[in-house]
PDB file of C-alpha atoms in Angstrom:
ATOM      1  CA  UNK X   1     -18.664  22.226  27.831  1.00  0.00           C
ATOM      2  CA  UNK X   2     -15.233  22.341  28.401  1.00  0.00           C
ATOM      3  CA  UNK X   3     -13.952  20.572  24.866  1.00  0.00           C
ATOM      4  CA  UNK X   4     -16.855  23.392  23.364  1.00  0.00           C
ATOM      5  CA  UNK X   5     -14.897  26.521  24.839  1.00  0.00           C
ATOM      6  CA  UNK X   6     -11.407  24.788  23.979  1.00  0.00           C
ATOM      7  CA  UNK X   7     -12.779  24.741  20.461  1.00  0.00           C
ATOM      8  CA  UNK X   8     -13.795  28.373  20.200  1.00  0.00           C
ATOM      9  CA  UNK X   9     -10.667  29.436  21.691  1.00  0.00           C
ATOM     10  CA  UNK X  10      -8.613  27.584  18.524  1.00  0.00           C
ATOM     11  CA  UNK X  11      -7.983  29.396  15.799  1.00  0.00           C
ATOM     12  CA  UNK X  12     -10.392  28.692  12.867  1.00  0.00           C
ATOM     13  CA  UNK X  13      -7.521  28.870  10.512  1.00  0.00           C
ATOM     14  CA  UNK X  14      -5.164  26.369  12.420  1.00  0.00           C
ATOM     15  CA  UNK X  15      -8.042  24.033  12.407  1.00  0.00           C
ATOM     16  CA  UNK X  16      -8.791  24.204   8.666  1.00  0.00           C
ATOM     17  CA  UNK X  17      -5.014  23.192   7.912  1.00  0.00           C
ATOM     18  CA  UNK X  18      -5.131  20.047   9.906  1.00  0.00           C
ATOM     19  CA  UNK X  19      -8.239  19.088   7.985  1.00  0.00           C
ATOM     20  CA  UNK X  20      -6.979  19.608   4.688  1.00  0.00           C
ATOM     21  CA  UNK X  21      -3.598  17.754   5.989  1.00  0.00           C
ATOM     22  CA  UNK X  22      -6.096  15.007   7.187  1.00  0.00           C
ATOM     23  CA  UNK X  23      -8.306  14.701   3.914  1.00  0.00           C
ATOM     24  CA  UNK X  24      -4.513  14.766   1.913  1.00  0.00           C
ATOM     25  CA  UNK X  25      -3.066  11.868   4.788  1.00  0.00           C
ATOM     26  CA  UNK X  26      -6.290   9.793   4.512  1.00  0.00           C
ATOM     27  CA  UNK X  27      -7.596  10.080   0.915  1.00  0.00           C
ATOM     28  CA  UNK X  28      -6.578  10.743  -2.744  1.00  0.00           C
ATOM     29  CA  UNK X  29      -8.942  13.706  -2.697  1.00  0.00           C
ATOM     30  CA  UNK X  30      -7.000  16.576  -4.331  1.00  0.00           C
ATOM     31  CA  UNK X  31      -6.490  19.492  -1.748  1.00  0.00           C
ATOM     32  CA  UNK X  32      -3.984  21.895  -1.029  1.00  0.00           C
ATOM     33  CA  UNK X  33      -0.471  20.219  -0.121  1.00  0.00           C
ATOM     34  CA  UNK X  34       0.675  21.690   3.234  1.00  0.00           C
ATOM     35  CA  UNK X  35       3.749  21.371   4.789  1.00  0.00           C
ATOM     36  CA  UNK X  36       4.326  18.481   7.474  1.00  0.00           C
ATOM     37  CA  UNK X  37       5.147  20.471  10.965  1.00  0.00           C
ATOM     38  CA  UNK X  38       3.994  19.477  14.629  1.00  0.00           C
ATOM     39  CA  UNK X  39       1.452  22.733  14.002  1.00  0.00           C
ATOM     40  CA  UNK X  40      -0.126  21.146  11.146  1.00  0.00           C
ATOM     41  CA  UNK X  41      -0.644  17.815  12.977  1.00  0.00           C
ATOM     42  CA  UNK X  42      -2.155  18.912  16.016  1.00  0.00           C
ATOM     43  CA  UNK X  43      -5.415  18.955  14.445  1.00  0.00           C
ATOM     44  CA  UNK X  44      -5.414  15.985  11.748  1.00  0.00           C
ATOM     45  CA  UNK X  45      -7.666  13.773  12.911  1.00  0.00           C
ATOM     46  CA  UNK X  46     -10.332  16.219  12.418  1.00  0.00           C
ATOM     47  CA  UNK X  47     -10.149  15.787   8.512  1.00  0.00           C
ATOM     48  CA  UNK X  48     -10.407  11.953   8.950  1.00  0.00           C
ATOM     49  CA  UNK X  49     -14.574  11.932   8.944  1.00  0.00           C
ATOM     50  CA  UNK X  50     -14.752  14.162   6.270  1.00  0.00           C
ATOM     51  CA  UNK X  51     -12.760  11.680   3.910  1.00  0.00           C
ATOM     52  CA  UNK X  52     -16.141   9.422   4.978  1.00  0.00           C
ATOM     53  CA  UNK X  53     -18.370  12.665   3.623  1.00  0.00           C
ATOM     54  CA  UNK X  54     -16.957  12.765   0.741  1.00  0.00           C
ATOM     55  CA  UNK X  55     -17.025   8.956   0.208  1.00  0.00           C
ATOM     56  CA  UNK X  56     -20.749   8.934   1.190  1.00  0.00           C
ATOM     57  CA  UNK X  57     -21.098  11.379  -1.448  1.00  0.00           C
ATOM     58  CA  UNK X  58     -19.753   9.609  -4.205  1.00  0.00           C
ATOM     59  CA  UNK X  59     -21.312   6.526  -3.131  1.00  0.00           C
ATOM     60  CA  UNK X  60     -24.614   8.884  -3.463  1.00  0.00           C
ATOM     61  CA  UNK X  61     -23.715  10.236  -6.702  1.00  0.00           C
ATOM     62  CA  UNK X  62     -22.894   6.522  -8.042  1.00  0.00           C
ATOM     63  CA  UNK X  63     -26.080   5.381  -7.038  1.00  0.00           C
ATOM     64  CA  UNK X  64     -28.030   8.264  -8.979  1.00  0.00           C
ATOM     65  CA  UNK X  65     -25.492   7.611 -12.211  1.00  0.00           C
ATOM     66  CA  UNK X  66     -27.285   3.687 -11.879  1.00  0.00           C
ATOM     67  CA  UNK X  67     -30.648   4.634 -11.556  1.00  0.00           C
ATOM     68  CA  UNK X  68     -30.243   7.350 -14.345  1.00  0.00           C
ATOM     69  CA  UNK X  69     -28.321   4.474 -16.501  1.00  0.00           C
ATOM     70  CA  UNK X  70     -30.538   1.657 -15.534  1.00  0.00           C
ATOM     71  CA  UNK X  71     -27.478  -0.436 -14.430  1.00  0.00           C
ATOM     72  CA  UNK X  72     -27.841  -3.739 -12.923  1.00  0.00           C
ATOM     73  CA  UNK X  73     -27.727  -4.707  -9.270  1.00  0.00           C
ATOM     74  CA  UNK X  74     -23.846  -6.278  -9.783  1.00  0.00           C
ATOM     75  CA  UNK X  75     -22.684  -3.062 -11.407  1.00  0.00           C
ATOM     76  CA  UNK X  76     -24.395  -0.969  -8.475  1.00  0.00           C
ATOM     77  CA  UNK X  77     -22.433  -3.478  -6.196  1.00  0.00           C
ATOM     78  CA  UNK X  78     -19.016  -3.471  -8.113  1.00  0.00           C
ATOM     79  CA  UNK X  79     -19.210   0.268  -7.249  1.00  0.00           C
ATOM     80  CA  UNK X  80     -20.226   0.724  -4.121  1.00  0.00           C
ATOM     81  CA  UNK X  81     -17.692  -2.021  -2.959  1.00  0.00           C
ATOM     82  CA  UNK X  82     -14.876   0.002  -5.087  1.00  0.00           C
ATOM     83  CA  UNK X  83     -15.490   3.552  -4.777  1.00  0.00           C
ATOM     84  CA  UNK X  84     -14.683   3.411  -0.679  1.00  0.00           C
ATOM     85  CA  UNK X  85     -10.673   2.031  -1.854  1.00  0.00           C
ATOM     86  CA  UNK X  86     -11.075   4.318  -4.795  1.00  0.00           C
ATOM     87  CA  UNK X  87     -11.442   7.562  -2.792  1.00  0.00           C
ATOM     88  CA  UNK X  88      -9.519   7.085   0.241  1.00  0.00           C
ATOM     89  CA  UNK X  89      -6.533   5.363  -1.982  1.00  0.00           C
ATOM     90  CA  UNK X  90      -6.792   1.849   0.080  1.00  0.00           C
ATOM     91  CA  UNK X  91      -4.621   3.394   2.840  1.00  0.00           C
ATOM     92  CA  UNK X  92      -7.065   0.966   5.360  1.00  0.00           C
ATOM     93  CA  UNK X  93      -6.800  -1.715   3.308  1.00  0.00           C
ATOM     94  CA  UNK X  94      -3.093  -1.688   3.693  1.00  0.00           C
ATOM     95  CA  UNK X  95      -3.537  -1.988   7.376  1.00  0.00           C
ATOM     96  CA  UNK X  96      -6.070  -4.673   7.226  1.00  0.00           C
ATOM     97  CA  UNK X  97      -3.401  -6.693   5.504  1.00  0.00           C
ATOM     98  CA  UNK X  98      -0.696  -6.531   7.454  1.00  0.00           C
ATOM     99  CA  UNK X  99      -2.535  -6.783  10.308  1.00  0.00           C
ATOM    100  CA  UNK X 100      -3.806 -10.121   9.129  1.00  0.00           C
ATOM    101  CA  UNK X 101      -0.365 -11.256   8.091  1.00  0.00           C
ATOM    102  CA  UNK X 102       0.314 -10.418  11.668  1.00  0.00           C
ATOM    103  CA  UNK X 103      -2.494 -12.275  12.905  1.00  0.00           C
ATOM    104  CA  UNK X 104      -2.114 -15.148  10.840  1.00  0.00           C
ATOM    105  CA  UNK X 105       1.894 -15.741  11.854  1.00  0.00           C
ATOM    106  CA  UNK X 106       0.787 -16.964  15.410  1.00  0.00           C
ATOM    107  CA  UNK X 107       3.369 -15.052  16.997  1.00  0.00           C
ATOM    108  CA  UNK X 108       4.684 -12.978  20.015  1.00  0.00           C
ATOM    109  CA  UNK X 109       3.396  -9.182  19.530  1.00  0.00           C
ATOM    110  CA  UNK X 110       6.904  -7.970  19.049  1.00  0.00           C
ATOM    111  CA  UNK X 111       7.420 -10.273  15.825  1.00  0.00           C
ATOM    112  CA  UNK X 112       3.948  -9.241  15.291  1.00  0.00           C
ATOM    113  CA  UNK X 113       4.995  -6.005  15.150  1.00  0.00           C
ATOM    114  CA  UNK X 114       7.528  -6.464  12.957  1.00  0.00           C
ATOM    115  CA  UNK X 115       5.532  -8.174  10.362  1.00  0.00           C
ATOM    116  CA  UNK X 116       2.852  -5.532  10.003  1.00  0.00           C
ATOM    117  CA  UNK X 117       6.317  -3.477   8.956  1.00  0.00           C
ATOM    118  CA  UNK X 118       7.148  -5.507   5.966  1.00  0.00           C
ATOM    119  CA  UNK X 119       6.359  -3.713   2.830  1.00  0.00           C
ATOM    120  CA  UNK X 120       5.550  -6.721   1.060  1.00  0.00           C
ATOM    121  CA  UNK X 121       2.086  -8.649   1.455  1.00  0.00           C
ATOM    122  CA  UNK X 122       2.270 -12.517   2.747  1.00  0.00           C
ATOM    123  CA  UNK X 123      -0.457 -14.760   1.844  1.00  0.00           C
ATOM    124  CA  UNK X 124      -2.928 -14.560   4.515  1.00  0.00           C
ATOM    125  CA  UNK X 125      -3.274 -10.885   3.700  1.00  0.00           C
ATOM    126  CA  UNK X 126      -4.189 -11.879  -0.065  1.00  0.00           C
ATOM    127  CA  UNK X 127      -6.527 -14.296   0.980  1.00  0.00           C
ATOM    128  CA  UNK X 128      -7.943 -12.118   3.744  1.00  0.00           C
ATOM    129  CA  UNK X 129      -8.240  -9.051   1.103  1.00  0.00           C
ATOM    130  CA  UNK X 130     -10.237 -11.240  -1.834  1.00  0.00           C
ATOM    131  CA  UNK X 131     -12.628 -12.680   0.999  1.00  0.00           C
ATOM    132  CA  UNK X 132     -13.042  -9.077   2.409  1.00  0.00           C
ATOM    133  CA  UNK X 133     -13.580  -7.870  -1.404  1.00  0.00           C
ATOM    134  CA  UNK X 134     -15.535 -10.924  -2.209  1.00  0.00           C
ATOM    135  CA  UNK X 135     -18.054 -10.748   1.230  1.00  0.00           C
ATOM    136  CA  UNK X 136     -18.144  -6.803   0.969  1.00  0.00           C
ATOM    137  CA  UNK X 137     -19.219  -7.310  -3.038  1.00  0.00           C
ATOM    138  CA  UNK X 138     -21.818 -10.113  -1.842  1.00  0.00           C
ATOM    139  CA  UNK X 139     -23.315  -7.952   0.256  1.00  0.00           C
ATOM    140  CA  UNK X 140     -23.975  -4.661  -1.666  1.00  0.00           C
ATOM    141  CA  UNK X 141     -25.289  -7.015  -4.428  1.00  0.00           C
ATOM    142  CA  UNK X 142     -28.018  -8.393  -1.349  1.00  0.00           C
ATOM    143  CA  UNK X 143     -28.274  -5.300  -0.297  1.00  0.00           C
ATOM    144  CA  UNK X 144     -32.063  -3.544  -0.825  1.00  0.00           C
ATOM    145  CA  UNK X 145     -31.652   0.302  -1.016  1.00  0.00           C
ATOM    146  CA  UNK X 146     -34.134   2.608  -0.161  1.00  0.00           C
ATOM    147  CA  UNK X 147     -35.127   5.969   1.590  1.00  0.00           C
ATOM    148  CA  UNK X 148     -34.474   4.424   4.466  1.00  0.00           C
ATOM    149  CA  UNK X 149     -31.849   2.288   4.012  1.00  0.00           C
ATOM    150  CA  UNK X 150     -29.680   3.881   1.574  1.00  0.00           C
ATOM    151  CA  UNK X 151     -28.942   7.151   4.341  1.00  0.00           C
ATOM    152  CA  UNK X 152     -27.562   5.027   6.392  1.00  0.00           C
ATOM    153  CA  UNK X 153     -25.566   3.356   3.911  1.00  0.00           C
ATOM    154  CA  UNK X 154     -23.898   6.847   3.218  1.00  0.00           C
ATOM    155  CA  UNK X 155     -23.285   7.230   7.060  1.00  0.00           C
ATOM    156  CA  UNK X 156     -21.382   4.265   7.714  1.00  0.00           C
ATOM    157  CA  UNK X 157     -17.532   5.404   6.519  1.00  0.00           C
ATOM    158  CA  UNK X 158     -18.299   8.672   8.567  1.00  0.00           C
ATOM    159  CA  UNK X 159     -19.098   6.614  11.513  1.00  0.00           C
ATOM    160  CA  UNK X 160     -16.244   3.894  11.210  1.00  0.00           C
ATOM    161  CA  UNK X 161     -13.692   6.925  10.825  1.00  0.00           C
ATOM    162  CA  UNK X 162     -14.926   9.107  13.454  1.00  0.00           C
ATOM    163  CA  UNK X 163     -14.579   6.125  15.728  1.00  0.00           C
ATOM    164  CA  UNK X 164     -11.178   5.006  14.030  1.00  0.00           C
ATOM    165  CA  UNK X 165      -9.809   8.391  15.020  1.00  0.00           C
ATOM    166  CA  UNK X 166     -11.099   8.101  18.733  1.00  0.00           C
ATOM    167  CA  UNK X 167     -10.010   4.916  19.063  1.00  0.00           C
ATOM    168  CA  UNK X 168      -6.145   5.806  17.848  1.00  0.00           C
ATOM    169  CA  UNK X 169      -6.357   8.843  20.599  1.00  0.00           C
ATOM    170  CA  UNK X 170      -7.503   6.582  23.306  1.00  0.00           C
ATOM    171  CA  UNK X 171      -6.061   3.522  23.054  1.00  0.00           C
ATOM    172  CA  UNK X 172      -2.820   2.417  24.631  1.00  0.00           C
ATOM    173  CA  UNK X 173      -0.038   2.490  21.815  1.00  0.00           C
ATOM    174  CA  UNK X 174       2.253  -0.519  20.736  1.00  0.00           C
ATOM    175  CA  UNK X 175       5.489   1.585  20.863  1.00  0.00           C
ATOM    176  CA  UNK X 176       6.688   4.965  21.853  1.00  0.00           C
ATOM    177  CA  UNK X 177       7.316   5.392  17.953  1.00  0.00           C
ATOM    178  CA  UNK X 178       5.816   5.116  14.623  1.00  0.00           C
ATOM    179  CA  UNK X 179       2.880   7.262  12.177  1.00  0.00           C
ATOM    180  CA  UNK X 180       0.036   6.888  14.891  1.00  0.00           C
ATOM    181  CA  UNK X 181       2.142   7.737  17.811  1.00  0.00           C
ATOM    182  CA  UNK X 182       3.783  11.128  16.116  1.00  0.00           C
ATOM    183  CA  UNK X 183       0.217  11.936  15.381  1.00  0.00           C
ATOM    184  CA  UNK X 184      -1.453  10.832  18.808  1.00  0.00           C
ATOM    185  CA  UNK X 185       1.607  13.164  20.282  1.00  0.00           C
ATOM    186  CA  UNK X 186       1.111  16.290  18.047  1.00  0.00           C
ATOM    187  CA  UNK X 187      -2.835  16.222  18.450  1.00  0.00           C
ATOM    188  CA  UNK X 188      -4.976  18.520  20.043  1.00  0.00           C
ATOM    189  CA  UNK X 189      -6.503  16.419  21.733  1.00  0.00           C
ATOM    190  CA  UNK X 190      -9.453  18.535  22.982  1.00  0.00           C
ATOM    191  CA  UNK X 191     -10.475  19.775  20.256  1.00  0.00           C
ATOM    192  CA  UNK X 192     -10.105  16.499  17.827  1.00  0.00           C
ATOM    193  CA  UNK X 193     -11.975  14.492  20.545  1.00  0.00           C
ATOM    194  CA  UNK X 194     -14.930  17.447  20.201  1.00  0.00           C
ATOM    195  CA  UNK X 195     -14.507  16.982  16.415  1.00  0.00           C
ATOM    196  CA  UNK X 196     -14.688  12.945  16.348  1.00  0.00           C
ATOM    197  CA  UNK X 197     -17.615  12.656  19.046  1.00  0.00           C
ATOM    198  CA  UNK X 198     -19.571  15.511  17.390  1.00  0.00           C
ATOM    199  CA  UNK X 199     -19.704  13.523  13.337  1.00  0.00           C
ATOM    200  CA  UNK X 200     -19.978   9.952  15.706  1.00  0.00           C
ATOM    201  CA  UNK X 201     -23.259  11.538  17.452  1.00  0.00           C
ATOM    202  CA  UNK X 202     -24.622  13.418  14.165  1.00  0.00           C
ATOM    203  CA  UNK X 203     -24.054  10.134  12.342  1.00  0.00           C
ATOM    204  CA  UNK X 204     -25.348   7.828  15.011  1.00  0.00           C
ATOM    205  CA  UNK X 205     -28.415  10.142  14.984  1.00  0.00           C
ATOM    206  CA  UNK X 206     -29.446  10.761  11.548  1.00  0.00           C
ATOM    207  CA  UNK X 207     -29.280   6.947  11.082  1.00  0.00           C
ATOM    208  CA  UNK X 208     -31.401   6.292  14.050  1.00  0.00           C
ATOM    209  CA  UNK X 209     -33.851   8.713  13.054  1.00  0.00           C
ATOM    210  CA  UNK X 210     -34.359   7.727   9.310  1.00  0.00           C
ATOM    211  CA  UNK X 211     -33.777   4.223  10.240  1.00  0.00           C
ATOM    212  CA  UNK X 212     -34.413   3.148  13.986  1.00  0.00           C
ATOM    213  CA  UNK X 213     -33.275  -0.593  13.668  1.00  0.00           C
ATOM    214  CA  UNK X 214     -30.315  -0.122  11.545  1.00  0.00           C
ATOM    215  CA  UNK X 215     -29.146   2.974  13.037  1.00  0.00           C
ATOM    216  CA  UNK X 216     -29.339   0.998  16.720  1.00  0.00           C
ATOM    217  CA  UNK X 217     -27.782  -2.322  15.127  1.00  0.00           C
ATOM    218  CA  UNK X 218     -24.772   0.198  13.614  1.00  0.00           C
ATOM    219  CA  UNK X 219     -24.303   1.332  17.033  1.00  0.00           C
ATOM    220  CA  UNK X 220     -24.222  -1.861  18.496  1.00  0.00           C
ATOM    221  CA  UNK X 221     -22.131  -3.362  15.649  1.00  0.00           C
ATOM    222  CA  UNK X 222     -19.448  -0.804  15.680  1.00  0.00           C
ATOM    223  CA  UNK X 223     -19.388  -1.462  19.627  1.00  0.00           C
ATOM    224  CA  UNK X 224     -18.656  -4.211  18.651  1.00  0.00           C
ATOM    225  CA  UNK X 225     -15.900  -4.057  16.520  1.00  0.00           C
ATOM    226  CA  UNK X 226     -14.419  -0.865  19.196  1.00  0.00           C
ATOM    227  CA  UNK X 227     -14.208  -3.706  21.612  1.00  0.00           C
ATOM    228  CA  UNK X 228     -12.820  -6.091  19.260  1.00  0.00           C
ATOM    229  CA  UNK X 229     -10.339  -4.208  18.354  1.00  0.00           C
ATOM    230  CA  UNK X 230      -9.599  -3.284  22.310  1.00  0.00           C
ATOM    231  CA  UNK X 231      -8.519  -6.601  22.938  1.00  0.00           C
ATOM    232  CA  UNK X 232      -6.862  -7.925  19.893  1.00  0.00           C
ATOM    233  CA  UNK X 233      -4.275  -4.205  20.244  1.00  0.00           C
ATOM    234  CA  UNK X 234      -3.640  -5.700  23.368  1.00  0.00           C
ATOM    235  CA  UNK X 235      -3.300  -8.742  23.574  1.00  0.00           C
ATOM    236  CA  UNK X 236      -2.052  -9.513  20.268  1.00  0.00           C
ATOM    237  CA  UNK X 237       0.392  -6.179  19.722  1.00  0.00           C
ATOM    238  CA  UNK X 238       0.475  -4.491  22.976  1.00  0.00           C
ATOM    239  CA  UNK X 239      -1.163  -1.592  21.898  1.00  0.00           C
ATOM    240  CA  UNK X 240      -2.659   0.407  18.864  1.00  0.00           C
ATOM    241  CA  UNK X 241      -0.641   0.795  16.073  1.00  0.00           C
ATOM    242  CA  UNK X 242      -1.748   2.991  12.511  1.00  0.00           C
ATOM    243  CA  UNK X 243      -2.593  -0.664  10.772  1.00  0.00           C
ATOM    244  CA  UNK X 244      -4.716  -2.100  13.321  1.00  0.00           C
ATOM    245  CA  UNK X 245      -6.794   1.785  13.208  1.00  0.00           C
ATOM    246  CA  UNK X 246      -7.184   0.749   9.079  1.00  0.00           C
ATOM    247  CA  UNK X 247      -8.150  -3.168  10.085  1.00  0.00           C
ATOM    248  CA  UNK X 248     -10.620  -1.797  12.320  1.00  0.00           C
ATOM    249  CA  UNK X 249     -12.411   0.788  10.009  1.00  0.00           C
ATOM    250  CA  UNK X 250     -12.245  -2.493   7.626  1.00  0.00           C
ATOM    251  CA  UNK X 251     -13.762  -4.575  10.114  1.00  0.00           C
ATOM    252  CA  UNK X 252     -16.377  -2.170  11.162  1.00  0.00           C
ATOM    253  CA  UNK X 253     -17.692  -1.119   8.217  1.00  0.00           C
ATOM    254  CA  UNK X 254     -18.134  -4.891   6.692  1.00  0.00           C
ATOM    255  CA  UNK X 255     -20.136  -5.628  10.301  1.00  0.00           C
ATOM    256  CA  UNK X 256     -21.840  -2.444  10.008  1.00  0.00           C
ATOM    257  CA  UNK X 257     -23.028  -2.957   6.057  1.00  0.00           C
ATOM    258  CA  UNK X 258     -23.964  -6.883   7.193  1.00  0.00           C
ATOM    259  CA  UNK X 259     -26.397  -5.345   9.470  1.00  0.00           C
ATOM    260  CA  UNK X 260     -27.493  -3.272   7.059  1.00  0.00           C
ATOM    261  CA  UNK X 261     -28.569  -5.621   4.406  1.00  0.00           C
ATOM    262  CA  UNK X 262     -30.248  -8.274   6.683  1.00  0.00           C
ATOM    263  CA  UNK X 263     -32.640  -5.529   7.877  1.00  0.00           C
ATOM    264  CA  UNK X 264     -33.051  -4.228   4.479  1.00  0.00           C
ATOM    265  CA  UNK X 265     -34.223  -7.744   3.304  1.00  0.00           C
ATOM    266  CA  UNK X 266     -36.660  -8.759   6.655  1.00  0.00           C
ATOM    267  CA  UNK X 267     -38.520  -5.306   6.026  1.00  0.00           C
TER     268      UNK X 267
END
């Protein structure tokens, strides 16, 4: 109740900028270009589900362009593994690699740190990236869709980004500095947390209720992968950073669309 009131007492208008400012931080959707200012920010995080709208929409609109075409299962899969990097401009991919660099290097969480802040990409995050193409790729082309299926398929990048956002707001950060901290700082935080519980539940429930074993192994699944990524912040960095919130939407979708297809196939 009290987030609820908080968010009627926010200015509509104020609220709309931080979403557009999200969708323009978080995807290669074209939108207005707003200036960056504290104002702006406070409400960013709300845009960060949409980006998973709009990439369940394509991912919709893809699948009707196969059936219309008569495409192939492997084309189907080529795009449906694509069209998630393709809309949101691999900005979570680029965390999922340097977070595996980091991973891979064995090291203390400050030179951890550090290596997620090279530019360049090391090995391990190559290797990681082609397995995570090659698995996610796999997968789709496995994958049975149906009426039943397929909605919950559209549901899973507004899921992993709704709890991507919560997850950056409520988990202890690496360093007093950096991207995720600036916006962590600047955000309103009752009125994002209304924003990223509210798309969690809707897509949590819609998937339950078209699809009551995938929708519960999602949940359990992204759980999961929430907890995962709990411990390896910690232990391995010290805290959240804006990379391991990418290697976590990563991780959770892959777990979340490996669910999916071994349900679709026992049916």
């Amino acid at each position: 109740m009290r987030h609820t009131r908080r968010f009627k007492e926010v200015s509509k208008l104020k609220i709309l900028r931080g979403v557009v400012l999200g969708i323009s931080m978080f995807s290669r959707i074209p939108v207005p270009q707003l200036r960056w200012s504290e104002e702006n920010m406070r409400y960013l995080f709300c845009g960060f589900p949409l980006v998973g709208a709009f990439i369940g929409l394509f991912i919709w609109l893809w699948t009707l362009v196969c059936t219309a075409l008569n495409f192939g299962f492997i084309i189907r899969a080529a795009g449906l593994t694509l069209i998630p990097a393709a809309v949101s401009g691999g900005v979570h991919l680029e965390g999922f690699c340097d977070v595996s660099d980091a991973l891979a290097s064995r090291a203390e969480p400050e030179k951890k740190r550090r290596i997620m802040k090279d530019p360049h990409i090391g090995a391990f995050a190559a290797i990681s990236l082609s397995a995570y193409f090659l698995i996610y790729f796999a997968l789709c082309c496995e994958l049975s869709l149906d009426r039943r299926s397929f909605p919950v398929l559209v549901l899973i990048p507004v899921l992993s980004r709704s709890l991507s956002g919560l997850s950056a707001i409520f988990f202890p950060s690496a360093t007093d500095k950096g991207l995720l901290r600036s916006f962590k700082d600047s955000s309103d935080k009752g009125v994002t947390v209304f924003v990223l519980i509210t798309f969690a539940l809707l897509s949590i429930s819609l998937m339950t209720v078209v699809n009551p074993l995938a929708g519960l192994t999602s949940v359990i699944l992204s759980a999961l992968a929430l907890l995962l990524l709990f411990f390896i912040s910690k232990k391995q960095f010290g805290g959240m950073s804006g990379d391991l919130s990418g290697w976590f939407l990563c991780i959770a979708e892959i777990m979340m669309l490996a669910g999916l297809t071994v349900i679709s196939l026992a049916k």
